[in-house]
């Protein structure tokens, strides 16, 4: 498999420093870490590895802007204009950002071109629209101490937000955190994943160009256990907004508890697809395949547990096997490519390890099942049968292009199996029966249920998980609320 080195090879040029208090700086330790192109295994850039001291500087800058600095006096309509300007700049640089995302994450160029970058722009514009519409309420009560009262509420920005992001959709998730925070009047210190920090650094360049005051948005690059941990425990942070694994999310919540920081957690998933016997099977097979193989399965909402009514099981299994075998995998910059590489060797080993484990537990390979030879962290699109829902491959998040297809006999069993997981991020139901669709949607414990579709995410729709998939919501009006505190003012008359 030929993997082109151009045009991705030069994309990392010019990246090294982080963005703190409106200045581009090296880390205080002078240390760096390498960002690798997963399709070619070549180093794209060496990036400053932020220390606790760098986090301190960034938090101090964000605090100063929040606590009476220039930003604290910027009214909603002006915040809206700044965010719209940022959206314009993202629009201007969308092709470059898509290439940068593709080169760092390994996803085929069409994905960030069609999804991640347009969604990021849309998110910034959506929250730009909210910035001058953050309103309070008047609430009638019976009075107090025998006197009439007048109550009203104010929504105030929650404060300085520490935002920690993963590598799988780095631009989009950065936008999901940055846009509502700045719309609400908060300030932000962002720590992008060490695997894919480049688009977040470019975002910082655009924030600077848009004219946000220095210190309102800061990016501290670095390792999770150093820079991320320092941010999570920093006393100058009011809220941590984290997207990543449940294991790190749990640690963050524990550390945040010390300072009573507000916490939003967007964690993993093990999304079930439920295919009923009356489903339009071609559409279901196509939709399930997209949900499995988009971004090489490195999506929190990846639909990795496919429950199919026994009467359709063989047909769907065959269809998914054929879909997997038909995926064109290779150079992310080749326009024909449908699936690229996994993000890192570690991720490749993890996915290969899970498939091995599945086979040891009795699963059978219908398609794929191993890595590709040659350069790059490529794992073949994989379909497994002979899986039961209690096997580790059906319970643990693999974060790779691996789907387990399992039969069920009736709707009761399908719902029970769908819910038999510690996760609850999303689910898909495939049927022409609207009663069954809505009834299953009501009973599946997940933050989002798609009917006859998968992955229809939009900044206007709240996003988040039940159970181990997270706490709180991002996006939509609830996502804005999560960046505010509600204050009550009572006038005793
Ligand atoms: P991760 O938890 O390893 O890392 C996420 C971020 O946390 C990175 O920036 C990392 O540097 C940082 N980090 C690591 N250790 C830390 C610590 N001790 N303290 C503070 N920060 C620390 O996750 P990942 O491998 O980057 O991403 C994959 C995970 O993210 C998957 O579980 C996936 O499901 C989840 N995810 C969830 C959503 C969602 O919306 N629910 C979206 C995308 C990804």
XYZ file of C-alpha atoms and ligand atoms in Angstrom:
537
model
C 0.000 0.000 0.000
C 1.600 3.276 -1.079
C 1.306 6.046 1.459
C 2.135 9.449 0.062
C 4.390 11.621 2.186
C 3.365 14.875 0.504
C 1.468 17.084 1.068
C 1.249 16.043 4.710
C 5.000 16.042 5.437
C 5.349 19.816 5.621
C 2.124 20.458 7.522
C 3.755 20.483 10.955
C 6.231 23.197 9.989
C 5.959 26.266 12.167
C 4.410 24.517 15.166
C 6.298 24.327 18.437
C 5.192 26.942 20.942
C 2.103 27.156 23.095
C -0.200 30.154 23.459
C -0.294 31.745 26.907
C -1.555 35.229 27.738
C -1.562 36.259 24.089
C 2.070 35.226 23.558
C 3.653 32.265 21.790
C 6.078 30.695 24.231
C 8.224 27.627 24.799
C 7.556 25.586 27.912
C 9.336 26.669 31.071
C 11.238 23.370 31.103
C 12.305 23.654 27.467
C 11.075 20.100 26.923
C 9.220 18.994 23.821
C 7.276 15.959 22.604
C 6.840 14.646 19.079
C 3.616 14.619 17.111
C 3.656 11.770 14.610
C 1.757 11.344 11.352
C 0.125 7.947 11.970
C -0.132 7.096 8.278
C 3.580 7.566 7.622
C 5.082 7.243 11.128
C 7.118 10.398 10.426
C 7.428 13.222 12.952
C 5.229 16.156 11.984
C 6.363 18.547 14.705
C 8.069 18.772 18.096
C 5.803 20.628 20.473
C 6.520 22.355 23.786
C 5.744 20.084 26.720
C 3.974 22.340 29.197
C 4.758 22.094 32.908
C 2.784 22.953 36.030
C 4.494 26.352 35.871
C 3.157 26.950 32.354
C -0.324 25.987 33.537
C 0.097 28.501 36.378
C 0.925 31.286 33.925
C -2.019 30.431 31.713
C -4.473 30.225 34.612
C -3.188 33.536 36.014
C -3.783 35.197 32.642
C -7.272 33.703 32.302
C -8.097 34.663 35.903
C -6.948 38.240 35.403
C -9.187 38.618 32.363
C -12.133 37.085 34.180
C -11.689 38.907 37.499
C -12.204 42.477 36.344
C -9.957 42.452 33.256
C -10.874 43.834 29.855
C -12.829 40.665 28.935
C -15.063 40.890 32.006
C -16.451 44.153 30.594
C -17.023 42.940 27.043
C -20.816 42.790 26.558
C -22.672 39.925 24.870
C -23.149 41.570 21.469
C -19.407 42.183 21.218
C -18.596 38.618 22.300
C -20.983 37.528 19.564
C -19.150 39.650 16.967
C -15.764 38.243 18.062
C -17.031 34.668 17.829
C -18.519 35.334 14.397
C -15.167 36.754 13.313
C -13.516 33.569 14.597
C -16.016 31.509 12.592
C -15.128 33.543 9.477
C -11.439 32.810 10.016
C -12.136 29.109 10.507
C -14.086 29.219 7.263
C -11.151 30.914 5.528
C -8.718 28.227 6.775
C -11.032 25.234 6.530
C -9.021 23.349 3.911
C -5.791 23.829 5.805
C -7.414 22.750 9.086
C -8.866 19.647 7.445
C -5.414 18.664 6.157
C -3.825 19.330 9.538
C -6.442 17.181 11.274
C -6.065 14.419 8.714
C -2.261 14.417 9.042
C -2.269 14.279 12.835
C -5.177 11.880 13.430
C -4.816 9.677 10.339
C -8.435 10.051 9.213
C -9.153 10.345 5.475
C -9.235 13.934 4.311
C -12.913 13.807 3.339
C -13.914 13.291 6.992
C -12.600 16.561 8.470
C -13.520 18.301 5.203
C -17.138 17.178 5.428
C -17.654 16.762 9.153
C -15.153 17.986 11.753
C -14.302 21.396 10.340
C -17.829 22.368 9.148
C -19.177 21.222 12.533
C -16.529 23.348 14.304
C -17.484 26.419 12.273
C -21.184 25.770 12.830
C -20.581 25.372 16.573
C -18.753 28.691 16.840
C -21.513 30.454 14.861
C -24.254 28.775 16.898
C -22.785 29.952 20.205
C -21.993 33.370 18.712
C -25.766 33.598 18.347
C -26.253 32.857 22.054
C -23.747 35.392 23.393
C -26.265 38.260 23.457
C -29.243 36.106 24.464
C -28.202 34.930 27.916
C -31.233 35.952 29.898
C -32.537 35.598 33.425
C -36.071 34.987 34.647
C -38.519 36.631 37.017
C -40.024 34.127 39.455
C -43.120 34.974 41.497
C -43.204 33.668 45.075
C -45.578 34.159 48.022
C -43.193 36.621 49.672
C -40.985 36.465 52.738
C -41.396 37.581 56.344
C -44.911 38.743 55.526
C -43.670 41.122 52.874
C -43.961 40.954 49.110
C -40.808 40.195 47.172
C -39.548 40.536 43.642
C -37.223 37.753 42.445
C -35.125 37.693 39.355
C -32.250 35.542 38.149
C -29.034 36.376 36.364
C -26.917 33.884 34.443
C -23.296 34.691 35.101
C -20.258 33.081 33.478
C -18.978 30.177 35.569
C -15.416 31.543 35.545
C -12.125 30.170 34.273
C -12.643 26.875 32.463
C -9.926 24.253 32.175
C -10.683 22.358 28.968
C -9.003 19.016 28.310
C -9.549 17.383 24.926
C -8.843 14.007 23.260
C -7.161 13.259 19.943
C -9.933 11.653 17.941
C -11.780 14.832 16.910
C -9.450 17.525 18.237
C -10.753 20.538 16.309
C -14.434 19.842 16.782
C -14.177 19.066 20.489
C -12.025 22.157 21.035
C -14.779 24.191 19.333
C -17.445 22.504 21.506
C -15.621 23.724 24.609
C -14.299 27.080 23.460
C -17.430 28.466 21.795
C -19.996 28.177 24.643
C -17.381 29.243 27.193
C -16.486 32.449 25.345
C -20.133 33.125 24.464
C -20.981 32.999 28.182
C -18.093 35.336 29.072
C -15.794 32.720 30.607
C -12.067 32.458 29.957
C -10.356 29.231 28.940
C -7.132 27.306 29.421
C -7.143 24.405 26.982
C -4.910 21.341 27.136
C -5.203 19.432 23.849
C -4.175 15.791 23.525
C -0.452 15.255 23.066
C -1.276 13.030 20.082
C -2.994 15.763 18.061
C -2.482 19.318 19.347
C -1.805 21.075 16.031
C -5.303 22.148 15.029
C -5.899 23.543 18.535
C -2.724 25.613 18.173
C -3.998 26.888 14.834
C -7.307 27.677 16.508
C -5.364 29.799 19.008
C -3.775 31.689 16.099
C -7.260 32.436 14.779
C -8.519 33.501 18.226
C -5.600 35.938 18.329
C -6.325 37.189 14.803
C -10.022 37.602 15.604
C -9.060 40.117 18.286
C -9.941 38.404 21.574
C -7.992 40.070 24.414
C -4.783 38.299 25.497
C -5.408 35.691 28.193
C -9.037 34.962 27.291
C -8.084 31.767 25.463
C -4.843 29.957 26.285
C -3.458 26.686 24.985
C -0.997 24.747 27.118
C 0.322 21.787 25.167
C 1.818 18.859 27.032
C 1.370 15.448 28.509
C -1.830 14.483 30.285
C -0.214 13.373 33.514
C 1.796 16.625 33.702
C -0.017 19.565 32.097
C -3.488 17.975 32.198
C -3.171 16.950 35.831
C -1.821 20.390 36.805
C -4.813 22.031 35.137
C -7.322 19.696 36.799
C -6.002 20.404 40.293
C -5.282 24.128 39.832
C -7.104 26.214 42.451
C -7.583 29.060 39.973
C -9.878 26.944 37.786
C -13.636 27.140 38.390
C -14.718 24.371 36.052
C -13.116 21.451 34.241
C -14.604 20.452 30.929
C -13.110 17.111 29.992
C -13.523 14.800 27.025
C -11.630 11.535 27.087
C -11.534 8.135 28.689
C -13.581 7.168 31.765
C -10.385 6.270 33.631
C -8.939 9.779 33.319
C -12.411 11.314 33.766
C -12.761 9.568 37.126
C -9.377 10.921 38.288
C -10.313 14.410 37.155
C -13.552 14.309 39.069
C -11.760 13.201 42.229
C -9.174 15.954 41.937
C -11.827 18.541 41.075
C -13.806 17.577 44.184
C -11.110 19.110 46.381
C -11.802 22.609 45.116
C -15.520 22.002 44.425
C -14.844 22.693 40.768
C -17.743 22.243 38.414
C -17.128 19.304 36.095
C -18.472 18.262 32.715
C -17.304 14.845 31.568
C -17.747 13.479 28.044
C -16.428 9.939 28.205
C -16.486 6.719 26.249
C -19.202 4.611 24.709
C -20.196 1.186 23.481
C -23.068 2.223 21.248
C -25.624 -0.474 20.371
C -27.316 -0.712 16.995
C -30.675 -2.497 17.178
C -31.768 -3.845 13.797
C -35.417 -4.970 13.856
C -36.725 -7.520 11.338
C -38.647 -4.909 9.327
C -35.653 -2.559 8.894
C -34.622 -1.363 5.445
C -31.607 -3.648 5.444
C -29.440 -1.913 2.850
C -29.766 1.364 4.724
C -29.152 -0.376 8.046
C -26.044 -2.193 6.841
C -24.697 1.013 5.253
C -25.418 3.050 8.384
C -23.928 0.482 10.737
C -20.787 0.272 8.578
C -20.342 4.056 8.704
C -20.828 3.986 12.469
C -18.143 1.316 12.755
C -15.504 2.493 10.344
C -15.656 6.320 10.372
C -12.373 7.621 11.820
C -11.265 3.967 12.006
C -13.785 3.432 14.792
C -12.077 6.027 16.994
C -15.324 7.759 17.863
C -16.926 7.779 21.299
C -20.286 7.050 19.647
C -18.954 4.273 17.382
C -21.692 1.683 17.008
C -19.635 -1.328 18.020
C -22.378 -3.646 19.321
C -24.702 -4.627 16.496
C -27.817 -6.461 17.699
C -29.764 -7.988 14.812
C -33.069 -9.850 14.924
C -32.280 -13.528 14.444
C -34.379 -13.685 11.257
C -32.039 -11.138 9.622
C -28.829 -12.035 11.374
C -27.055 -13.923 8.561
C -28.068 -11.333 5.986
C -26.748 -8.414 8.052
C -23.582 -10.287 8.998
C -22.881 -11.008 5.354
C -23.648 -7.419 4.382
C -21.318 -6.021 7.054
C -18.580 -8.466 6.086
C -18.856 -7.347 2.473
C -18.890 -3.683 3.539
C -15.735 -4.192 5.611
C -13.958 -6.016 2.792
C -14.957 -3.243 0.388
C -13.521 -0.373 2.433
C -10.648 1.327 0.636
C -8.044 1.859 3.320
C -4.818 3.748 2.832
C -3.240 7.168 2.435
C -5.579 9.647 4.151
C -4.739 12.225 1.468
C -5.820 9.999 -1.426
C -9.340 11.119 -2.445
C -10.332 7.462 -2.952
C -9.483 6.530 0.640
C -12.423 5.676 2.895
C -10.495 4.662 5.987
C -7.109 5.797 7.230
C -4.846 4.839 10.115
C -5.283 4.570 13.850
C -3.765 7.470 15.736
C -0.732 5.763 17.268
C 1.171 2.526 17.669
C -0.266 2.292 21.191
C -3.784 2.428 19.765
C -2.886 -0.129 17.090
C -1.562 -2.510 19.752
C -4.667 -1.929 21.858
C -7.046 -2.751 19.000
C -5.016 -5.803 17.912
C -4.936 -6.942 21.549
C -8.721 -6.716 21.872
C -9.299 -8.687 18.678
C -6.893 -11.374 19.911
C -8.748 -11.447 23.217
C -12.082 -11.755 21.398
C -10.828 -14.720 19.403
C -9.563 -16.351 22.606
C -13.033 -15.819 24.080
C -14.566 -17.607 21.096
C -15.364 -14.866 18.562
C -14.983 -15.592 14.843
C -13.554 -13.225 12.237
C -15.980 -12.464 9.414
C -13.770 -9.746 7.886
C -10.453 -8.098 8.716
C -9.068 -9.096 12.086
C -5.496 -7.902 11.863
C -3.200 -5.007 11.111
C -1.900 -4.197 7.664
C 1.723 -4.774 6.846
C 3.967 -1.848 5.964
C 4.289 1.643 7.353
C 1.531 3.318 9.302
C -0.801 2.269 12.081
C -3.461 0.654 9.905
C -5.904 -1.918 11.238
C -8.269 -3.613 8.801
C -12.003 -2.970 9.179
C -13.140 -5.918 11.254
C -16.417 -7.745 11.799
C -16.704 -10.417 14.470
C -19.452 -12.975 14.990
C -20.009 -15.576 17.696
C -19.804 -12.850 20.305
C -21.936 -12.642 23.419
C -22.671 -9.347 25.110
C -20.829 -10.293 28.282
C -17.505 -10.873 26.527
C -14.875 -8.207 27.131
C -14.866 -7.145 23.464
C -18.593 -6.385 23.813
C -18.216 -4.558 27.121
C -14.992 -2.565 26.841
C -14.326 0.332 24.528
C -11.903 -0.844 21.839
C -11.732 2.492 19.981
C -10.926 0.853 16.669
C -12.745 -0.444 13.564
C -14.138 -3.539 15.230
C -17.812 -4.493 15.305
C -19.410 -7.414 17.133
C -22.635 -8.699 15.574
C -25.039 -10.497 17.907
C -28.541 -11.950 17.379
C -31.644 -11.282 19.493
C -35.089 -12.893 19.500
C -37.459 -10.142 20.611
C -37.519 -6.428 21.400
C -37.377 -7.066 25.146
C -34.114 -8.913 24.727
C -32.721 -6.261 22.387
C -33.401 -3.480 24.898
C -31.986 -5.551 27.744
C -28.795 -6.269 25.796
C -28.468 -2.663 24.637
C -28.632 -1.517 28.263
C -26.354 -4.256 29.578
C -23.235 -2.080 29.510
C -21.620 0.459 31.807
C -21.862 3.010 28.976
C -24.796 5.107 27.816
C -23.666 7.616 25.218
C -25.794 6.799 22.181
C -27.809 4.102 20.415
C -29.292 3.481 16.977
C -32.558 1.765 16.108
C -33.248 0.518 12.577
C -36.935 -0.137 11.809
C -39.917 1.035 9.758
C -42.214 0.597 12.777
C -42.545 4.023 14.372
C -44.128 2.687 17.548
C -41.276 0.253 18.090
C -38.720 2.960 17.295
C -40.068 5.446 19.845
C -40.716 2.785 22.443
C -37.120 1.532 22.201
C -35.815 5.117 22.193
C -37.647 5.710 25.467
C -36.206 2.605 27.106
C -32.568 2.728 26.035
C -30.449 4.457 28.677
C -28.339 6.713 26.473
C -27.891 10.453 25.924
C -28.791 10.244 22.229
C -30.868 7.761 20.237
C -30.787 7.817 16.453
C -33.660 6.228 14.564
C -32.684 4.919 11.128
C -29.364 6.703 11.288
C -26.137 7.103 13.180
C -23.927 10.028 14.166
C -26.307 12.880 13.325
C -24.603 15.304 15.712
C -25.406 19.025 15.577
C -24.331 21.956 17.778
C -28.000 22.733 18.465
C -28.543 19.312 20.075
C -27.292 18.605 23.597
C -24.585 15.939 23.656
C -23.550 13.767 26.583
C -23.848 10.425 28.244
C -25.715 8.433 30.836
C -23.814 6.199 33.269
C -20.059 5.877 32.624
C -20.380 7.854 29.385
C -20.281 11.103 31.275
C -21.776 13.792 33.424
C -23.473 16.904 32.084
C -24.137 18.048 28.551
C -22.249 19.958 25.905
C -23.773 21.780 22.933
C -27.280 23.188 22.609
C -28.818 25.492 25.189
C -27.808 23.077 28.006
C -24.196 23.365 26.844
C -24.392 27.102 27.295
C -26.042 26.726 30.723
C -23.120 24.513 31.742
C -20.829 27.512 31.295
C -22.914 29.687 33.638
C -24.001 29.958 37.253
C -27.569 30.999 38.022
C -27.850 33.752 40.614
C -31.092 34.740 42.338
C -31.708 38.320 43.417
C -34.625 38.903 45.776
C -35.909 42.371 46.572
C -37.876 42.392 49.845
C -40.403 45.178 49.356
P -7.542 10.128 27.424
O -8.444 10.077 28.590
O -6.350 9.252 27.411
O -7.000 11.602 27.217
C -7.857 12.709 27.081
C -7.130 13.961 27.503
O -6.827 13.864 28.886
C -5.792 14.182 26.794
O -5.620 15.561 26.552
C -4.792 13.703 27.819
O -3.523 14.303 27.687
C -5.454 14.140 29.103
N -5.012 13.417 30.311
C -4.473 12.177 30.397
N -4.191 11.884 31.695
C -4.572 12.955 32.428
C -4.569 13.265 33.816
N -4.095 12.399 34.712
N -5.064 14.446 34.226
C -5.572 15.313 33.337
N -5.586 15.104 32.006
C -5.096 13.934 31.548
O -8.460 9.872 26.136
P -8.006 9.797 24.619
O -7.300 8.496 24.426
O -7.337 11.060 24.205
O -9.423 9.784 23.889
C -10.178 8.640 23.757
C -11.297 8.604 24.753
O -12.075 9.792 24.668
C -12.264 7.480 24.493
O -12.642 6.868 25.697
C -13.437 8.174 23.856
O -14.649 7.486 23.942
C -13.461 9.467 24.587
N -14.204 10.487 23.837
C -15.454 10.866 24.276
C -16.193 11.789 23.558
C -17.579 12.207 24.005
O -18.089 13.190 23.489
N -18.217 11.504 24.927
C -15.668 12.344 22.393
C -14.415 11.943 21.975
C -13.680 11.024 22.717
